[in-house]
Every structure is written in C-alpha cells, then in structure tokens.
Coordinates of C-alpha atoms in Angstrom, one line a residue:
X18 CA 0.0 0.0 0.0
X19 CA 1.3 3.5 -0.9
X20 CA 1.1 5.9 2.0
X21 CA 1.7 9.6 1.6
X22 CA 1.5 12.5 4.1
X23 CA 0.6 15.9 2.5
X24 CA 1.1 18.9 4.8
X25 CA -0.4 22.3 3.9
X26 CA 1.0 25.1 6.2
X27 CA -0.4 28.6 6.3
X28 CA 0.2 31.5 8.7
X29 CA -2.9 30.5 10.8
X30 CA -3.1 26.7 10.6
X31 CA -1.5 23.5 9.5
X32 CA -3.6 20.9 7.6
X33 CA -2.3 17.3 7.3
X34 CA -3.8 14.8 4.9
X35 CA -3.0 11.1 5.0
X36 CA -3.4 9.3 1.7
X37 CA -3.5 5.6 1.3
X38 CA -3.3 4.5 -2.4
X39 CA -4.1 8.2 -3.3
X40 CA -7.3 8.0 -1.3
X41 CA -7.8 10.5 1.6
X42 CA -8.3 8.6 4.8
X43 CA -7.3 11.1 7.6
X44 CA -7.5 14.9 7.8
X45 CA -6.0 16.8 10.7
X46 CA -6.1 20.5 11.4
X47 CA -4.1 22.5 13.9
X48 CA -4.4 26.2 14.5
X49 CA -1.2 28.0 15.4
X50 CA -3.0 29.6 18.4
X51 CA -4.0 26.4 20.0
X52 CA -3.3 26.5 23.7
X53 CA -3.2 22.8 24.4
X54 CA -3.9 19.4 22.9
X55 CA -4.4 15.8 23.9
X56 CA -1.3 14.5 25.9
X57 CA -0.3 17.9 27.5
X58 CA 0.5 17.7 31.2
X59 CA -0.7 20.4 33.6
X60 CA -0.4 21.3 37.2
X61 CA -4.1 22.1 37.9
X62 CA -6.1 23.2 40.8
X63 CA -9.4 21.5 41.9
X64 CA -12.3 24.0 41.6
X65 CA -15.4 21.9 42.4
X66 CA -16.0 18.5 43.9
X67 CA -19.2 16.8 42.6
X68 CA -20.0 13.7 44.8
X69 CA -23.1 13.1 42.7
X70 CA -21.0 12.6 39.5
X71 CA -18.1 11.1 41.5
X72 CA -15.8 13.6 39.7
X73 CA -14.1 17.0 40.2
X74 CA -13.7 20.0 37.9
X75 CA -10.1 21.2 37.6
X76 CA -8.8 24.6 36.5
X77 CA -6.0 24.1 33.9
X78 CA -6.3 27.5 32.3
X79 CA -9.0 26.7 29.8
X80 CA -12.2 28.9 29.7
X81 CA -14.2 25.8 30.7
X82 CA -13.0 23.8 33.8
X83 CA -11.7 20.4 32.9
X84 CA -13.5 17.2 34.0
X85 CA -11.8 14.5 36.0
X86 CA -13.7 11.4 36.9
X87 CA -12.8 9.0 39.8
X88 CA -12.2 6.2 37.3
X89 CA -9.4 8.3 35.7
X90 CA -7.6 9.0 38.9
X91 CA -5.5 5.8 38.8
X92 CA -4.7 3.4 41.7
X93 CA -1.5 5.4 42.5
X94 CA -3.3 8.7 43.0
X95 CA -2.0 9.2 46.6
X96 CA 1.6 8.6 45.5
X97 CA 1.2 11.1 42.7
X98 CA -0.3 13.8 45.0
X99 CA 2.5 13.2 47.5
X100 CA 5.2 13.5 44.8
X101 CA 3.6 16.7 43.4
X102 CA 3.2 18.3 46.9
X103 CA 6.8 17.5 47.9
X104 CA 8.2 18.7 44.6
X105 CA 6.4 22.0 44.9
X106 CA 7.7 22.5 48.5
X107 CA 11.2 21.4 47.6
X108 CA 11.1 18.2 49.7
X109 CA 11.3 15.9 46.7
X110 CA 14.7 17.2 45.4
X111 CA 15.2 14.4 42.8
X112 CA 13.0 13.4 39.9
X113 CA 14.1 9.8 40.4
X114 CA 11.6 7.4 42.0
X115 CA 14.3 4.9 43.2
X116 CA 13.9 5.8 46.9
X117 CA 10.3 7.1 46.7
X118 CA 8.0 5.5 49.2
X119 CA 4.6 4.7 47.7
X120 CA 1.4 5.5 49.4
X121 CA -1.5 2.9 49.6
X122 CA -3.5 2.5 46.4
X123 CA -7.0 3.9 46.2
X124 CA -9.9 1.4 45.8
X125 CA -11.7 1.2 42.4
X126 CA -15.2 1.7 44.0
X127 CA -14.2 4.7 46.2
X128 CA -15.7 8.2 46.3
X129 CA -13.9 11.3 44.9
X130 CA -14.5 13.4 48.1
X131 CA -12.6 10.8 50.2
X132 CA -9.4 11.2 48.2
X133 CA -9.4 14.9 46.9
X134 CA -9.9 18.3 48.5
X135 CA -11.1 21.6 47.0
X136 CA -8.3 24.0 45.8
X137 CA -5.8 21.1 46.0
X138 CA -3.0 21.2 43.4
X139 CA -3.0 18.1 41.1
X140 CA -0.9 16.7 38.3
X141 CA -3.2 15.9 35.3
X142 CA -2.9 15.0 31.6
X143 CA -5.4 15.9 28.9
X144 CA -7.3 12.8 27.7
X145 CA -9.8 14.5 25.4
X146 CA -10.1 18.0 23.8
X147 CA -13.2 20.1 24.5
X148 CA -16.2 18.7 22.6
X149 CA -19.4 20.7 22.1
X150 CA -20.3 22.3 25.4
X151 CA -17.9 20.1 27.4
X152 CA -14.5 21.1 28.7
X153 CA -11.4 19.0 28.4
X154 CA -11.3 15.5 30.0
X155 CA -8.4 14.7 32.3
X156 CA -6.5 11.7 33.7
X157 CA -4.1 11.4 36.6
X158 CA -2.5 8.3 35.1
X159 CA 0.5 10.2 33.6
X160 CA 2.1 8.8 30.4
X161 CA 5.0 10.2 28.4
X162 CA 5.0 8.7 24.9
X163 CA 7.8 8.2 22.5
X164 CA 8.1 6.4 19.1
X165 CA 9.2 3.0 20.5
X166 CA 7.7 3.1 24.0
X167 CA 5.5 5.0 26.6
X168 CA 6.7 5.5 30.1
X169 CA 4.3 5.5 33.1
X170 CA 5.6 6.9 36.4
X171 CA 4.5 5.2 39.7
X172 CA 4.3 1.7 38.0
X173 CA 6.4 -1.4 37.6
X174 CA 4.5 -3.0 34.8
X175 CA 6.2 -3.8 31.4
X176 CA 3.7 -4.5 28.6
X177 CA 4.4 -5.2 24.9
X178 CA 1.9 -4.2 22.2
X179 CA -0.4 -7.0 21.0
X180 CA 0.5 -6.1 17.4
X181 CA 3.9 -7.7 18.1
X182 CA 2.8 -11.2 17.3
X183 CA 6.1 -13.1 17.3
X184 CA 6.4 -14.8 20.7
X185 CA 10.3 -14.7 20.7
X186 CA 10.3 -11.0 19.8
X187 CA 7.9 -10.3 22.6
X188 CA 10.0 -12.1 25.1
X189 CA 13.2 -10.4 23.8
X190 CA 11.6 -6.9 24.2
X191 CA 10.2 -7.8 27.7
X192 CA 13.6 -8.9 29.0
X193 CA 15.5 -6.0 27.3
X194 CA 13.1 -3.4 28.7
X195 CA 13.3 -4.9 32.2
X196 CA 17.0 -4.6 32.1
X197 CA 17.1 -0.9 31.2
X198 CA 14.0 0.7 32.8
X199 CA 14.3 3.0 35.8
X200 CA 12.9 1.8 39.1
X201 CA 9.2 2.6 39.6
X202 CA 8.6 3.5 36.0
X203 CA 6.4 1.2 34.0
X204 CA 6.9 0.9 30.2
X205 CA 4.5 0.1 27.4
X206 CA 6.5 -1.1 24.3
X207 CA 5.0 0.0 21.0
X208 CA 4.8 -1.9 17.7
X209 CA 7.6 0.3 16.2
X210 CA 10.1 -1.2 18.7
X211 CA 9.9 -4.6 17.0
X212 CA 13.4 -5.6 15.8
X213 CA 15.1 -2.5 17.3
X214 CA 18.4 -2.7 19.1
X215 CA 18.9 -2.0 22.8
X216 CA 20.9 1.2 22.0
X217 CA 17.9 2.7 20.1
X218 CA 15.5 1.9 22.9
X219 CA 17.9 3.1 25.6
X220 CA 18.4 6.4 23.8
X221 CA 14.7 7.0 23.6
X222 CA 14.2 6.0 27.2
X223 CA 16.8 8.6 28.3
X224 CA 14.9 11.2 26.3
X225 CA 11.6 10.3 27.9
X226 CA 13.0 10.4 31.5
X227 CA 14.6 13.8 30.6
X228 CA 11.0 15.1 30.1
X229 CA 10.0 13.8 33.5
X230 CA 13.0 15.6 35.0
X231 CA 12.0 18.8 33.2
X232 CA 8.5 18.5 34.7
X233 CA 10.0 17.9 38.2
X234 CA 12.1 21.1 37.9
X235 CA 9.1 23.2 36.9
X236 CA 7.0 22.0 39.9
X237 CA 9.2 23.8 42.4
X238 CA 7.2 26.8 43.8
X239 CA 4.9 26.6 40.7
X240 CA 1.6 28.5 40.6
X241 CA -1.3 26.5 39.3
X242 CA -2.6 26.3 36.6
X243 CA 0.6 25.7 34.7
X244 CA 1.5 23.7 31.6
X245 CA 4.4 21.5 32.5
X246 CA 4.9 19.4 29.4
X247 CA 3.5 20.0 25.9
X248 CA 2.7 17.3 23.5
X249 CA 4.5 17.5 20.1
X250 CA 2.9 19.6 17.5
X251 CA 0.3 17.8 15.4
X252 CA 2.7 17.0 12.5
X253 CA 5.4 15.5 14.7
X254 CA 2.9 13.5 16.9
X255 CA 1.3 12.0 13.8
X256 CA 4.8 11.1 12.4
X257 CA 5.7 9.5 15.7
X258 CA 2.5 7.4 15.9
X259 CA 2.1 6.3 12.3
X260 CA 5.5 6.4 10.6
X261 CA 6.6 3.0 9.5
X262 CA 8.4 1.3 6.5
X263 CA 5.2 1.4 4.4
X264 CA 5.4 5.2 4.1
X265 CA 6.5 6.4 0.7
X266 CA 6.5 10.2 0.8
X267 CA 6.0 13.2 3.0
X268 CA 5.3 16.4 1.0
X269 CA 5.3 19.9 2.7
X270 CA 4.7 23.3 1.2
X271 CA 6.5 25.4 3.9
X272 CA 10.3 25.6 4.1
X273 CA 10.4 26.2 7.8
X274 CA 8.2 23.2 8.6
X275 CA 10.0 21.1 6.0
X276 CA 13.3 21.7 7.9
X277 CA 11.6 21.0 11.2
X278 CA 10.2 17.7 10.1
X279 CA 13.4 16.7 8.5
X280 CA 15.3 17.5 11.7
X281 CA 12.7 15.6 13.8
X282 CA 13.0 12.5 11.5
X283 CA 16.8 12.8 11.8
X284 CA 16.4 12.2 15.5
X285 CA 13.8 9.4 15.5
X286 CA 14.3 7.7 12.1
X287 CA 17.3 8.9 10.0
X288 CA 16.6 6.4 7.3
X289 CA 13.2 8.1 6.5
X290 CA 14.7 11.6 5.9
X291 CA 15.0 11.1 2.2
X292 CA 11.2 10.7 1.8
X293 CA 10.5 14.3 2.9
X294 CA 10.0 16.6 -0.1
X295 CA 9.4 20.3 -0.4
X296 CA 6.4 21.2 -2.7
X297 CA 7.5 23.9 -5.2
X298 CA 4.7 23.9 -7.8
X299 CA 2.5 26.9 -8.6
X300 CA -0.7 25.1 -7.8
X301 CA -1.6 24.6 -4.1
X302 CA -0.3 21.4 -2.6
X303 CA -3.8 20.1 -1.8
X304 CA -4.9 20.7 -5.4
X305 CA -1.8 19.0 -6.8
X306 CA -2.5 15.8 -4.8
X307 CA -6.3 15.9 -5.3
X308 CA -7.0 16.5 -1.6
X309 CA -9.4 19.4 -2.1
X310 CA -11.4 17.5 -4.6
X311 CA -11.7 14.5 -2.2
X312 CA -12.6 16.8 0.7
X313 CA -15.5 18.3 -1.4
X314 CA -16.8 14.8 -2.3
X315 CA -16.3 13.1 1.0
X316 CA -17.8 15.6 3.5
X317 CA -21.5 16.6 3.8
X318 CA -24.6 14.6 4.6
X319 CA -24.2 12.2 1.6
X320 CA -21.2 10.2 0.5
X321 CA -21.5 8.5 -2.9
X322 CA -19.5 5.3 -3.8
X323 CA -18.2 4.3 -7.3
X324 CA -21.1 1.8 -7.9
X325 CA -23.7 4.5 -7.4
X326 CA -24.6 3.3 -3.9
X327 CA -24.4 6.0 -1.2
X328 CA -24.3 6.6 2.5
X329 CA -26.4 9.1 4.4
X330 CA -24.6 10.3 7.6
X331 CA -26.5 12.0 10.4
X332 CA -25.2 13.1 13.7
X333 CA -27.1 13.8 17.0
X334 CA -25.9 14.7 20.5
X335 CA -26.1 11.0 21.6
X336 CA -25.0 9.1 18.5
X337 CA -24.1 9.0 14.8
X338 CA -26.4 7.2 12.3
X339 CA -25.3 5.9 8.9
X340 CA -27.9 4.6 6.4
X341 CA -26.7 2.5 3.4
X342 CA -28.6 2.9 0.2
X343 CA -28.1 0.9 -3.0
X344 CA -28.9 3.8 -5.4
X345 CA -30.5 3.5 -8.8
X346 CA -27.5 2.1 -10.6
X347 CA -27.3 -1.2 -8.7
X348 CA -29.1 -3.8 -10.8
X349 CA -28.8 -7.5 -10.2
X350 CA -31.2 -10.4 -10.6
X351 CA -30.2 -12.0 -7.3
X352 CA -31.3 -9.6 -4.5
X353 CA -29.2 -11.3 -1.8
X354 CA -25.9 -11.0 -3.8
X355 CA -26.8 -7.4 -4.8
X356 CA -27.3 -6.5 -1.1
X357 CA -24.0 -8.2 -0.1
X358 CA -22.1 -6.4 -2.8
X359 CA -23.5 -3.0 -1.7
X360 CA -22.9 -3.7 2.0
X361 CA -19.3 -4.8 1.4
X362 CA -18.6 -1.6 -0.6
X363 CA -20.3 0.4 2.1
X364 CA -18.3 -1.2 4.9
X365 CA -15.0 -0.1 3.4
X366 CA -16.3 3.4 2.8
X367 CA -17.7 3.6 6.3
X368 CA -14.4 2.6 7.8
X369 CA -12.8 5.4 5.8
X370 CA -15.4 7.9 6.7
X371 CA -15.0 7.2 10.5
X372 CA -11.3 7.9 10.2
X373 CA -11.6 10.9 7.9
X374 CA -14.3 12.7 9.9
X375 CA -12.9 11.4 13.2
X376 CA -16.4 10.3 14.2
X377 CA -16.4 9.0 17.8
X378 CA -18.9 7.7 20.4
X379 CA -21.8 5.4 19.4
X380 CA -22.3 4.7 15.7
X381 CA -25.4 2.9 14.4
X382 CA -25.2 1.5 10.8
X383 CA -28.3 0.4 8.9
X384 CA -27.1 -2.0 6.3
X385 CA -29.3 -3.4 3.5
X386 CA -31.1 -6.5 4.9
X387 CA -29.6 -9.8 4.1
X388 CA -31.3 -13.2 4.8
X389 CA -28.2 -15.4 4.8
X390 CA -26.6 -15.8 8.2
X391 CA -23.3 -16.6 6.4
X392 CA -23.4 -13.3 4.5
X393 CA -24.2 -11.4 7.7
X394 CA -21.2 -13.0 9.5
X395 CA -19.0 -12.3 6.5
X396 CA -20.0 -8.6 6.5
X397 CA -19.0 -8.3 10.2
X398 CA -15.6 -10.0 9.5
X399 CA -14.9 -7.6 6.6
X400 CA -15.9 -4.6 8.7
X401 CA -13.4 -5.6 11.4
X402 CA -10.8 -6.1 8.7
X403 CA -11.4 -2.6 7.2
X404 CA -11.3 -1.0 10.7
X405 CA -7.9 -2.6 11.6
X406 CA -6.1 0.4 10.0
X407 CA -7.9 2.7 12.5
X408 CA -5.6 3.9 15.3
X409 CA -8.6 4.9 17.5
X410 CA -9.8 2.2 19.9
X411 CA -13.1 0.7 18.7
X412 CA -15.5 -2.1 19.3
X413 CA -17.7 -3.7 16.6
X414 CA -20.8 -5.7 17.5
X415 CA -22.4 -8.3 15.2
X416 CA -25.5 -7.4 13.2
X417 CA -28.7 -7.3 15.3
X418 CA -31.9 -9.1 14.1
X419 CA -33.0 -5.8 12.5
X420 CA -29.8 -5.6 10.4
X421 CA -28.2 -2.8 12.5
X422 CA -24.5 -2.8 13.4
X423 CA -23.3 -1.0 16.5
X424 CA -19.8 0.5 16.7
X425 CA -18.2 2.4 19.5
X426 CA -15.1 4.4 18.6
X427 CA -12.8 6.4 20.9
X428 CA -13.4 10.1 20.7
X429 CA -10.6 12.4 21.8
X430 CA -11.4 15.5 19.8
X431 CA -14.4 17.1 18.1
X432 CA -15.6 15.6 14.8
X433 CA -14.0 17.1 11.7
X434 CA -16.8 19.1 10.0
X435 CA -16.2 20.8 6.7
X436 CA -19.0 22.8 4.9
X437 CA -18.6 21.8 1.2
X438 CA -21.6 23.9 0.0
X439 CA -20.9 27.1 -2.0
X440 CA -22.9 30.3 -2.5
X441 CA -25.0 30.2 -5.6
X442 CA -23.4 32.5 -8.2
X443 CA -26.9 33.4 -9.6
X444 CA -28.8 34.3 -6.5
X445 CA -25.7 35.0 -4.4
X446 CA -27.2 33.1 -1.4
X447 CA -30.5 34.9 -1.3
X448 CA -32.4 31.9 -2.8
X449 CA -34.2 34.2 -5.3
X450 CA -33.5 35.2 -8.9
X451 CA -35.1 37.6 -11.3
X452 CA -38.3 36.3 -13.1
X453 CA -37.2 34.1 -16.0
X454 CA -40.1 35.3 -18.1
X455 CA -38.4 38.7 -18.2
X456 CA -35.0 37.3 -19.3
X457 CA -35.5 37.9 -23.0
X458 CA -36.7 41.5 -22.3
X459 CA -33.5 42.1 -20.4
X460 CA -31.4 40.7 -23.2
X461 CA -33.2 42.8 -25.8
X462 CA -32.6 46.0 -23.7
X463 CA -28.9 45.1 -23.5
X464 CA -28.7 44.6 -27.3
X465 CA -30.3 48.0 -27.9
X466 CA -27.8 49.6 -25.5
X467 CA -24.8 48.0 -27.2
X468 CA -26.0 48.9 -30.8
X469 CA -26.7 52.5 -29.7
X470 CA -23.2 52.9 -28.2
X471 CA -21.3 50.8 -30.8
X472 CA -23.4 50.7 -34.0
X473 CA -20.9 48.8 -36.2
X474 CA -20.1 46.1 -33.7
X475 CA -20.7 42.4 -34.5
X476 CA -22.5 40.8 -31.6
X477 CA -22.3 37.2 -30.4
X478 CA -24.7 36.2 -27.6
X479 CA -23.8 33.2 -25.3
X480 CA -26.7 31.7 -23.4
X481 CA -27.8 28.5 -21.7
X482 CA -28.9 25.7 -24.1
X483 CA -32.5 26.0 -22.9
X484 CA -32.6 29.8 -23.6
X485 CA -30.8 29.1 -26.9
X486 CA -33.6 26.8 -28.0
X487 CA -36.3 29.2 -26.8
X488 CA -34.8 32.1 -28.8
X489 CA -34.5 29.9 -32.0
X490 CA -38.0 28.6 -31.6
X491 CA -40.8 29.4 -34.1
X492 CA -41.1 31.4 -37.4
X493 CA -40.3 34.1 -37.0
X494 CA -38.0 33.3 -34.1
X495 CA -37.0 35.8 -31.5
X496 CA -33.6 36.0 -33.2
X497 CA -35.3 37.0 -36.5
X498 CA -37.5 39.5 -34.8
X499 CA -34.3 41.2 -33.4
X500 CA -32.9 41.3 -36.9
X501 CA -36.0 42.9 -38.3
X502 CA -36.1 45.5 -35.5
X503 CA -32.4 46.5 -35.4
X504 CA -31.3 45.4 -38.9
X505 CA -28.4 43.7 -37.2
X506 CA -27.9 39.9 -37.0
X507 CA -27.2 38.6 -33.5
X508 CA -25.1 35.4 -33.5
X509 CA -26.3 32.9 -30.9
X510 CA -23.9 30.5 -29.1
X511 CA -25.1 27.7 -26.7
X512 CA -23.0 27.3 -23.6
X513 CA -24.0 24.6 -21.1
X514 CA -21.6 26.0 -18.5
X515 CA -23.7 29.1 -18.1
X516 CA -26.5 29.4 -15.5
X517 CA -30.1 29.3 -16.8
X518 CA -30.5 33.1 -16.4
X519 CA -26.9 34.1 -17.2
X520 CA -25.7 35.4 -20.6
X521 CA -22.7 37.1 -22.1
X522 CA -22.0 39.3 -25.1
X523 CA -18.8 39.1 -27.3
X524 CA -17.5 41.2 -30.2
X525 CA -15.9 39.7 -33.4
X526 CA -12.5 39.4 -31.6
X527 CA -14.2 37.2 -29.0
X528 CA -13.6 39.9 -26.3
X529 CA -16.5 40.1 -23.8
X530 CA -18.6 43.2 -24.0
X531 CA -19.2 44.1 -20.3
X532 CA -22.3 45.9 -19.3
X533 CA -22.8 48.0 -16.2
X534 CA -26.2 46.8 -15.1

C-alpha cells in the first residue's frame, strides 16, 4: 500500500492529509494559536468537587473547567499527590523514584470526596479535547509517549503491544526493557520497537525520562494552573505514531516546517529523511494531490460510492447514524448477492469515513437487509478487517436481528466538519432570482444599448442551451425579430456552463462586452 502524508501550512493553521493509495483517509487541522492538545500535562487546581458525579472539575487555564472522573484517577493517586506536593515545596529534590516510598492505592469503588480536596494542586494529563459544550477531560495516570515506548511513572508494569505477534520477539523486548527501565517507571512497548536494538531503545528512554526531569524542575514553587509538558505539534505527533516502513512520501509546502520535520526525523528515524519533499509547484499542494477534490466529495450529509450506492450520515448529540442505500444504478437479478455487494462496498467506505471525519462515540449503521446468516457474518468479519487500520480504539458488535451494526469508537477531539456547500453564483445566497419570463426582455434591452453605443459592432450572444432553444423557436423566431427590428444579426452560441438566467455578449474578436447593469 502506498502511503503519503501531505502537509499544507499557512500562517494561521496546518492541515495534514494522510493518503492511502491516493485515497484520503485522515485529515487533521491544527491552528497555530491552539493552547493545548491531547497529551499535554498540567499542574491544575481543583475548583469543584461533585460527589453526585463522583468527579471533580479542575482549572487548567481553559475557559471551561476540565472534567476529572474517579475512574481516571488511577490506583497510585495518593503517591502522585505526595510527589507533586513534595516537589512543589522542595522536599522531593530528585525526579528519580528509586527511593520514593509509595502511598497505599485507592480502591476502584471509592468516592472522589474521600481522596481529593477543594483547591488542592494536582498533576493531570489531557485525555480529550473540549467537545461541544464540554470542557477537556483529564486523567491522573500520567504517560509520556515516544516512538518506541511509553513510560508510566509510579508503576512497575512492562507491557508489549499486542500487534507484536512473534512470541520470541515479545520475550526479547520484555527482557530487554526490564534490564534498562528505571525503578518505579512502567513501560509500554509500542509496535515500532519490533526488531530495534537496545541502543535505540535506551536512547529514547533517556529522552523520555529527561522530560520527566523537566516536569519535576518546573514543579518547584509553581503556581497552578501551569503547563508542565507540551505534546509535540500535530505534525510531529502523527509522524511519531504512524510512521513505518510502508510510508512512501511526505510532502510539505512550507520551508520552515520542511526543515523542522526533516530534523525531527533525523532524531527518530534517520533512514526516513529522504522521503521528505518540499512542494515547489505553482498550484496549491492540496490541489496537486487531489486532496481538495476529495474533501469536497467526502464531506457533507451524503457520501457516494463508485457503484452509485451511497451513505447518508446523520449526527445527533447522543450518536451517529449511517444509512446504506443501493442507489438507482445497482441492478442485479439476485437480491441477496446485490445486497451483499453494496454492503461490502459500504463497509469499506464507512471505515474510511469514520477515520476521515474522526467520528467517535456510538455509531449505528443500517445496512441493507440480508437473509443469509453466512453473509451477515461475512460482513462483520470484513468490517473488522477494514477497521484494523484505524488507530482509535473501537468495538464492533455483530448485526442485530434488525440488520443494524453498533460500533463504539474512541473520541478524543471534536468531529471534523467541513462545509462543502458554495454560495449560488446566480442568487448570491438569497435563494431568489429575477423572473425568468423577463429574461428575453432584459437581453433585448442590452442589445439595444450595445448597438446605440457601438453601431458597427458584430455581436455574439452566449446563453444556456434552454434559452438558446427558446430564442431559436418558431417562425419568425425571437432572433429573427431582433434582426427585423435592429437590422443587425445577433449570432447565438449555446454554452452549457452558463446558468439558466446568465448570458454574455462578445465582439468579433471574442472579447467580452461588459455591461454596467
């Protein structure tokens, strides 16, 4: 599979398009004024304790207080609070946890008001961006991610990604990480670590622990709210998470960002530097790679597929609903095989749409009814296969007896919404045009004006094909009546690109005669 990352940078935002076999599958946008993103770590202050919700609201500097539920506190909350408080007061002088004495774990079924107090400083990490009317969602289970691993302070667990399927490699990584990890730091080994040497892993581990040391330094006498550690910019974080050997090209239109990405790749994957290219063409980078065209065709309420079948995508506060329609072009004698073919095509497009629009939460899909149990099971298997490329956590349930499929997909940021509609060039958005019955009167007035101001000019009139047919209709036709009236032949030209009520005049040199109406 050919994978390309196309990055369009402007003074106000950066747009990142991920293409798989030239097809747009992910679209990310980041404004340059963004104050925080998922993964940022803050020293916050508890504003409100809500026993009814078993949660607290935390001030991290956002206009809406962030939400922290008891289930996101983590079992080592007391140890985290102790470390934070001691570091702020100067009692915890080293970032190392070698000699740190752990506090008792909190129970899973406890109450938030038993472990937290109002106005208490607390170390938190952003789990989800603000969505709709909700503020950011937080977690106290701090993680610091790298390309090969993720470190988790106040833990001793070493876990290897399930995507590393080779048992010998899993064991090698487990033993290797156990030998180099600092005491009381847990490590999650990512898929990208497969086959890597101990020197590469050790170098990244040093970089991640350096970030923890940087956070510890900033805690001394810190005033909350304060950002302690910022996640990478969107471009670098995407490269860190998805870059692998299947990538073919990264194209960027901004010299500064091009240098930055090349430098970042030089640190994490020097072999991939050669795939970074600077776009130098006159056309915009998104037009050159067909991204704008795909955005226009992929967003909106309806998404049409090559066969003529189409999806209708509706969103509510509680869920997203997708309806699969066969369309008028799908004609087969066997109804069951026709339904299966449409559903298979729709499943692939739905998997793409979920990634592209970043649709999260509960998704209900109404597939075309199929009677065969084998076909229904096959559809579920294929849907799971198509969704394997999706980096967001998701769960797919089998078809219900009503033919509905339920999917839950992780939501960490607002859904990508792009308005693809354009203002009508005829009515200019008002929804109204001049009476069509008066169109020929208006054309005749313009002819009269041109002939009075330029008596010897040869006129060509371009109109919509419908208007062309109307002017040519009958004996005498309207065109002949104009000739008898003005003794001047008006040449007619049919132009299907014109709107029904639009028209243009040209002289013999094919220069447009512009009128000040």
